[in-house]
PDB file of C-alpha atoms in Angstrom:
ATOM      1  CA  MET A   1     101.523  -1.692 -76.634  1.00  0.00           C
ATOM      2  CA  LYS A   2     100.674  -5.195 -75.452  1.00  0.00           C
ATOM      3  CA  ASN A   3     104.149  -6.469 -76.589  1.00  0.00           C
ATOM      4  CA  ILE A   4     105.798  -3.674 -74.639  1.00  0.00           C
ATOM      5  CA  ALA A   5     103.767  -4.469 -71.502  1.00  0.00           C
ATOM      6  CA  ASP A   6     104.649  -8.169 -71.861  1.00  0.00           C
ATOM      7  CA  ILE A   7     108.290  -7.413 -72.157  1.00  0.00           C
ATOM      8  CA  ALA A   8     108.173  -5.008 -69.177  1.00  0.00           C
ATOM      9  CA  GLU A   9     106.545  -7.638 -66.962  1.00  0.00           C
ATOM     10  CA  ARG A  10     109.479  -9.960 -67.512  1.00  0.00           C
ATOM     11  CA  MET A  11     112.105  -7.339 -66.859  1.00  0.00           C
ATOM     12  CA  SER A  12     114.091  -7.241 -63.579  1.00  0.00           C
ATOM     13  CA  LEU A  13     114.421  -3.994 -61.711  1.00  0.00           C
ATOM     14  CA  ARG A  14     117.956  -3.463 -63.049  1.00  0.00           C
ATOM     15  CA  GLU A  15     116.797  -4.123 -66.591  1.00  0.00           C
ATOM     16  CA  CYS A  16     113.905  -1.600 -66.008  1.00  0.00           C
ATOM     17  CA  ALA A  17     116.307   1.002 -64.791  1.00  0.00           C
ATOM     18  CA  ASP A  18     118.660   0.358 -67.813  1.00  0.00           C
ATOM     19  CA  ALA A  19     115.686   0.711 -70.200  1.00  0.00           C
ATOM     20  CA  THR A  20     114.674   3.959 -68.434  1.00  0.00           C
ATOM     21  CA  TRP A  21     118.184   5.372 -68.818  1.00  0.00           C
ATOM     22  CA  LEU A  22     118.215   4.482 -72.468  1.00  0.00           C
ATOM     23  CA  CYS A  23     114.960   6.452 -72.926  1.00  0.00           C
ATOM     24  CA  LEU A  24     115.916   9.451 -70.862  1.00  0.00           C
ATOM     25  CA  ARG A  25     119.710   9.706 -71.049  1.00  0.00           C
ATOM     26  CA  ASN A  26     119.604  12.709 -73.398  1.00  0.00           C
ATOM     27  CA  GLN A  27     118.011  14.653 -70.473  1.00  0.00           C
ATOM     28  CA  TYR A  28     120.910  13.855 -68.175  1.00  0.00           C
ATOM     29  CA  ASP A  29     124.457  15.046 -67.655  1.00  0.00           C
ATOM     30  CA  GLU A  30     125.192  11.788 -65.830  1.00  0.00           C
ATOM     31  CA  ARG A  31     123.328   8.752 -64.611  1.00  0.00           C
ATOM     32  CA  PRO A  32     122.189   8.910 -60.946  1.00  0.00           C
ATOM     33  CA  VAL A  33     123.573   6.203 -58.707  1.00  0.00           C
ATOM     34  CA  THR A  34     121.369   3.763 -56.794  1.00  0.00           C
ATOM     35  CA  VAL A  35     120.262   4.756 -53.264  1.00  0.00           C
ATOM     36  CA  GLU A  36     122.445   1.954 -51.825  1.00  0.00           C
ATOM     37  CA  THR A  37     125.527   3.381 -53.567  1.00  0.00           C
ATOM     38  CA  PHE A  38     124.547   6.864 -52.504  1.00  0.00           C
ATOM     39  CA  VAL A  39     124.578   6.022 -48.734  1.00  0.00           C
ATOM     40  CA  THR A  40     127.504   3.591 -48.673  1.00  0.00           C
ATOM     41  CA  ASP A  41     130.085   5.020 -51.254  1.00  0.00           C
ATOM     42  CA  PRO A  42     132.589   7.389 -49.625  1.00  0.00           C
ATOM     43  CA  HIS A  43     132.271   9.744 -52.597  1.00  0.00           C
ATOM     44  CA  PHE A  44     128.575  10.464 -51.676  1.00  0.00           C
ATOM     45  CA  LEU A  45     127.468   9.856 -48.055  1.00  0.00           C
ATOM     46  CA  GLY A  46     129.483   6.768 -47.085  1.00  0.00           C
ATOM     47  CA  GLY A  47     132.332   8.852 -45.683  1.00  0.00           C
ATOM     48  CA  TYR A  48     130.078  10.264 -43.101  1.00  0.00           C
ATOM     49  CA  PHE A  49     129.512   6.820 -41.585  1.00  0.00           C
ATOM     50  CA  LYS A  50     133.183   5.740 -41.700  1.00  0.00           C
ATOM     51  CA  GLY A  51     134.477   5.714 -38.124  1.00  0.00           C
ATOM     52  CA  ARG A  52     130.847   5.709 -36.878  1.00  0.00           C
ATOM     53  CA  SER A  53     128.544   2.837 -37.244  1.00  0.00           C
ATOM     54  CA  ARG A  54     127.720   2.129 -40.848  1.00  0.00           C
ATOM     55  CA  PHE A  55     124.313   3.138 -42.313  1.00  0.00           C
ATOM     56  CA  TRP A  56     121.832   1.052 -40.294  1.00  0.00           C
ATOM     57  CA  PRO A  57     120.752  -2.132 -42.213  1.00  0.00           C
ATOM     58  CA  PHE A  58     117.126  -1.494 -41.322  1.00  0.00           C
ATOM     59  CA  TRP A  59     117.206   1.912 -42.935  1.00  0.00           C
ATOM     60  CA  LEU A  60     119.235   0.750 -45.884  1.00  0.00           C
ATOM     61  CA  ASP A  61     116.650  -1.907 -46.570  1.00  0.00           C
ATOM     62  CA  THR A  62     113.898   0.693 -46.164  1.00  0.00           C
ATOM     63  CA  LEU A  63     115.600   3.044 -48.624  1.00  0.00           C
ATOM     64  CA  LYS A  64     115.989   0.173 -51.153  1.00  0.00           C
ATOM     65  CA  ASP A  65     112.251  -0.464 -50.804  1.00  0.00           C
ATOM     66  CA  LEU A  66     111.476   3.320 -51.346  1.00  0.00           C
ATOM     67  CA  TYR A  67     113.802   3.486 -54.380  1.00  0.00           C
ATOM     68  CA  PRO A  68     113.826   0.159 -56.226  1.00  0.00           C
ATOM     69  CA  THR A  69     115.893   1.868 -58.890  1.00  0.00           C
ATOM     70  CA  GLU A  70     117.492   5.246 -59.340  1.00  0.00           C
ATOM     71  CA  PHE A  71     114.680   6.296 -61.592  1.00  0.00           C
ATOM     72  CA  HIS A  72     111.664   4.909 -59.638  1.00  0.00           C
ATOM     73  CA  ALA A  73     110.302   5.907 -56.238  1.00  0.00           C
ATOM     74  CA  LEU A  74     107.359   3.933 -54.810  1.00  0.00           C
ATOM     75  CA  TYR A  75     106.101   6.590 -52.408  1.00  0.00           C
ATOM     76  CA  GLU A  76     105.624  10.361 -52.424  1.00  0.00           C
ATOM     77  CA  GLU A  77     105.272  10.694 -48.712  1.00  0.00           C
ATOM     78  CA  CYS A  78     106.660   8.739 -45.682  1.00  0.00           C
ATOM     79  CA  VAL A  79     105.568   9.070 -42.112  1.00  0.00           C
ATOM     80  CA  TRP A  80     107.998   7.577 -39.747  1.00  0.00           C
ATOM     81  CA  SER A  81     106.732   7.262 -36.145  1.00  0.00           C
ATOM     82  CA  LEU A  82     109.645   5.683 -34.271  1.00  0.00           C
ATOM     83  CA  PRO A  83     111.454   6.497 -30.960  1.00  0.00           C
ATOM     84  CA  ILE A  84     114.169   9.132 -30.537  1.00  0.00           C
ATOM     85  CA  GLY A  85     117.457   7.774 -31.654  1.00  0.00           C
ATOM     86  CA  SER A  86     116.089   5.306 -34.228  1.00  0.00           C
ATOM     87  CA  GLY A  87     117.684   7.013 -37.173  1.00  0.00           C
ATOM     88  CA  LYS A  88     114.631   8.850 -38.600  1.00  0.00           C
ATOM     89  CA  SER A  89     116.224  12.243 -39.088  1.00  0.00           C
ATOM     90  CA  LEU A  90     119.505  10.961 -40.432  1.00  0.00           C
ATOM     91  CA  THR A  91     117.607   8.755 -42.912  1.00  0.00           C
ATOM     92  CA  ALA A  92     115.215  11.547 -43.934  1.00  0.00           C
ATOM     93  CA  THR A  93     118.174  13.814 -44.424  1.00  0.00           C
ATOM     94  CA  SER A  94     119.817  11.153 -46.687  1.00  0.00           C
ATOM     95  CA  VAL A  95     116.600  10.925 -48.756  1.00  0.00           C
ATOM     96  CA  ILE A  96     116.535  14.660 -49.331  1.00  0.00           C
ATOM     97  CA  LEU A  97     120.191  14.667 -50.401  1.00  0.00           C
ATOM     98  CA  TYR A  98     119.528  11.700 -52.683  1.00  0.00           C
ATOM     99  CA  GLU A  99     116.721  13.576 -54.358  1.00  0.00           C
ATOM    100  CA  ILE A 100     119.014  16.578 -54.782  1.00  0.00           C
ATOM    101  CA  HIS A 101     121.653  14.185 -56.336  1.00  0.00           C
ATOM    102  CA  LYS A 102     119.136  12.970 -58.869  1.00  0.00           C
ATOM    103  CA  LEU A 103     118.162  16.527 -59.780  1.00  0.00           C
ATOM    104  CA  LEU A 104     121.806  17.574 -60.187  1.00  0.00           C
ATOM    105  CA  CYS A 105     122.304  14.738 -62.655  1.00  0.00           C
ATOM    106  CA  LEU A 106     119.768  16.236 -64.949  1.00  0.00           C
ATOM    107  CA  LYS A 107     120.819  18.678 -67.615  1.00  0.00           C
ATOM    108  CA  ASN A 108     118.088  21.106 -66.682  1.00  0.00           C
ATOM    109  CA  PRO A 109     115.791  20.093 -63.823  1.00  0.00           C
ATOM    110  CA  ASN A 110     113.463  23.037 -64.398  1.00  0.00           C
ATOM    111  CA  THR A 111     112.840  22.170 -68.035  1.00  0.00           C
ATOM    112  CA  HIS A 112     112.585  18.391 -67.170  1.00  0.00           C
ATOM    113  CA  TYR A 113     109.750  19.218 -64.736  1.00  0.00           C
ATOM    114  CA  GLY A 114     108.101  21.959 -66.800  1.00  0.00           C
ATOM    115  CA  LEU A 115     109.062  24.869 -64.494  1.00  0.00           C
ATOM    116  CA  ALA A 116     110.005  28.339 -65.442  1.00  0.00           C
ATOM    117  CA  PRO A 117     113.843  28.774 -65.522  1.00  0.00           C
ATOM    118  CA  SER A 118     113.716  31.396 -62.746  1.00  0.00           C
ATOM    119  CA  VAL A 119     111.792  29.224 -60.169  1.00  0.00           C
ATOM    120  CA  PRO A 120     114.109  27.701 -57.510  1.00  0.00           C
ATOM    121  CA  ILE A 121     113.636  24.053 -56.683  1.00  0.00           C
ATOM    122  CA  ALA A 122     113.560  23.847 -52.895  1.00  0.00           C
ATOM    123  CA  PHE A 123     113.688  21.252 -50.280  1.00  0.00           C
ATOM    124  CA  ALA A 124     112.255  22.493 -46.958  1.00  0.00           C
ATOM    125  CA  LEU A 125     113.481  21.641 -43.487  1.00  0.00           C
ATOM    126  CA  PHE A 126     110.777  22.893 -41.187  1.00  0.00           C
ATOM    127  CA  SER A 127     110.446  22.819 -37.386  1.00  0.00           C
ATOM    128  CA  ALA A 128     108.122  24.527 -34.924  1.00  0.00           C
ATOM    129  CA  THR A 129     110.418  27.529 -34.802  1.00  0.00           C
ATOM    130  CA  LEU A 130     113.092  28.876 -37.118  1.00  0.00           C
ATOM    131  CA  SER A 131     115.812  28.464 -34.467  1.00  0.00           C
ATOM    132  CA  LEU A 132     114.944  24.747 -34.061  1.00  0.00           C
ATOM    133  CA  SER A 133     115.167  24.175 -37.820  1.00  0.00           C
ATOM    134  CA  GLN A 134     118.588  25.819 -37.838  1.00  0.00           C
ATOM    135  CA  ASP A 135     119.766  23.825 -34.792  1.00  0.00           C
ATOM    136  CA  VAL A 136     118.173  20.429 -34.923  1.00  0.00           C
ATOM    137  CA  ASN A 137     117.274  19.845 -38.531  1.00  0.00           C
ATOM    138  CA  TRP A 138     120.450  21.403 -39.972  1.00  0.00           C
ATOM    139  CA  GLU A 139     122.783  19.343 -37.831  1.00  0.00           C
ATOM    140  CA  TYR A 140     122.606  16.185 -39.981  1.00  0.00           C
ATOM    141  CA  PHE A 141     122.685  18.100 -43.326  1.00  0.00           C
ATOM    142  CA  GLU A 142     125.816  19.954 -42.292  1.00  0.00           C
ATOM    143  CA  GLY A 143     127.592  16.788 -41.231  1.00  0.00           C
ATOM    144  CA  LEU A 144     126.661  14.912 -44.397  1.00  0.00           C
ATOM    145  CA  LEU A 145     127.515  17.747 -46.735  1.00  0.00           C
ATOM    146  CA  GLU A 146     130.907  18.335 -45.047  1.00  0.00           C
ATOM    147  CA  ALA A 147     131.807  14.589 -45.223  1.00  0.00           C
ATOM    148  CA  SER A 148     130.810  14.125 -48.893  1.00  0.00           C
ATOM    149  CA  PRO A 149     133.286  14.894 -51.729  1.00  0.00           C
ATOM    150  CA  TYR A 150     130.359  14.907 -54.116  1.00  0.00           C
ATOM    151  CA  PHE A 151     128.491  17.622 -52.286  1.00  0.00           C
ATOM    152  CA  GLN A 152     131.676  19.600 -51.556  1.00  0.00           C
ATOM    153  CA  GLU A 153     132.075  19.832 -55.276  1.00  0.00           C
ATOM    154  CA  LYS A 154     128.447  20.808 -55.916  1.00  0.00           C
ATOM    155  CA  SER A 155     127.282  22.943 -52.981  1.00  0.00           C
ATOM    156  CA  ALA A 156     127.890  26.474 -51.846  1.00  0.00           C
ATOM    157  CA  LEU A 157     128.152  25.592 -48.101  1.00  0.00           C
ATOM    158  CA  THR A 158     129.379  28.746 -46.577  1.00  0.00           C
ATOM    159  CA  LYS A 159     128.119  28.432 -42.950  1.00  0.00           C
ATOM    160  CA  SER A 160     130.828  28.717 -40.350  1.00  0.00           C
ATOM    161  CA  LYS A 161     130.495  27.617 -36.736  1.00  0.00           C
ATOM    162  CA  GLY A 162     128.446  29.977 -34.637  1.00  0.00           C
ATOM    163  CA  LYS A 163     126.534  31.426 -37.564  1.00  0.00           C
ATOM    164  CA  THR A 164     123.020  30.536 -38.702  1.00  0.00           C
ATOM    165  CA  VAL A 165     122.124  29.329 -42.078  1.00  0.00           C
ATOM    166  CA  GLN A 166     118.759  29.818 -43.868  1.00  0.00           C
ATOM    167  CA  SER A 167     119.473  28.151 -47.133  1.00  0.00           C
ATOM    168  CA  VAL A 168     122.141  26.235 -48.980  1.00  0.00           C
ATOM    169  CA  ASP A 169     122.371  26.755 -52.740  1.00  0.00           C
ATOM    170  CA  PHE A 170     123.333  24.012 -55.284  1.00  0.00           C
ATOM    171  CA  PRO A 171     123.909  24.415 -59.004  1.00  0.00           C
ATOM    172  CA  LYS A 172     120.912  24.285 -61.326  1.00  0.00           C
ATOM    173  CA  ASN A 173     118.805  26.567 -59.094  1.00  0.00           C
ATOM    174  CA  ILE A 174     118.287  23.907 -56.323  1.00  0.00           C
ATOM    175  CA  ARG A 175     118.333  24.843 -52.650  1.00  0.00           C
ATOM    176  CA  ILE A 176     117.705  23.604 -49.195  1.00  0.00           C
ATOM    177  CA  MET A 177     115.523  26.146 -47.277  1.00  0.00           C
ATOM    178  CA  LEU A 178     115.077  26.253 -43.473  1.00  0.00           C
ATOM    179  CA  GLY A 179     111.955  27.579 -41.937  1.00  0.00           C
ATOM    180  CA  SER A 180     108.918  27.300 -39.698  1.00  0.00           C
ATOM    181  CA  THR A 181     106.077  28.812 -41.686  1.00  0.00           C
ATOM    182  CA  ASP A 182     104.845  28.454 -45.207  1.00  0.00           C
ATOM    183  CA  THR A 183     106.111  31.874 -46.006  1.00  0.00           C
ATOM    184  CA  HIS A 184     109.680  30.644 -45.621  1.00  0.00           C
ATOM    185  CA  ALA A 185     109.287  28.634 -48.835  1.00  0.00           C
ATOM    186  CA  LEU A 186     106.898  30.871 -50.636  1.00  0.00           C
ATOM    187  CA  GLY A 187     107.486  31.223 -54.446  1.00  0.00           C
ATOM    188  CA  LYS A 188     109.631  28.109 -54.615  1.00  0.00           C
ATOM    189  CA  ALA A 189     108.893  24.734 -56.298  1.00  0.00           C
ATOM    190  CA  THR A 190     109.059  22.680 -53.155  1.00  0.00           C
ATOM    191  CA  PHE A 191     110.038  19.165 -54.148  1.00  0.00           C
ATOM    192  CA  GLY A 192     110.404  17.701 -50.695  1.00  0.00           C
ATOM    193  CA  GLY A 193     110.890  18.345 -47.109  1.00  0.00           C
ATOM    194  CA  ILE A 194     111.212  17.253 -43.561  1.00  0.00           C
ATOM    195  CA  LEU A 195     108.766  18.358 -40.941  1.00  0.00           C
TER     196      LEU A 195
END
């Protein structure tokens, strides 16, 4: 064990990610991309930012700090207290979609995390009222999902203009749930959310 610890201390982050991949690759259908690739590559979220400003450098640096590799996250919870228009909601939405991407790369997310096969893995978008979560929180998700070829292939986005949405289903029993009270996510394995 001491030899392994000594080797690990000398590894770069990329070497650590590659070693993690070698150990876990039989649990994956494909290797997740890095968070930087996820928000800049047009196949993922990069297409959303084309024609707009690019993903803000401050937030890209923040995401790279949060996710030093595609297999390692340094924090379980983030509280961003910044002014309106600073990019909090768009960045938080990108984080949720990145977590969904990483789950979709697994062969079986429920088995990987020790969940019963029937339990949905949920990401909750909650506001003070259900209508606010459908209007305000959903706006960024809809734009990012519609601009992403990756998510167009993976999601069952069926909302049309003028209609409300309460959830979006992805393969492998993963979904985004909108709500305003704890009962809106009851009975789900809630992996993340935006409040």
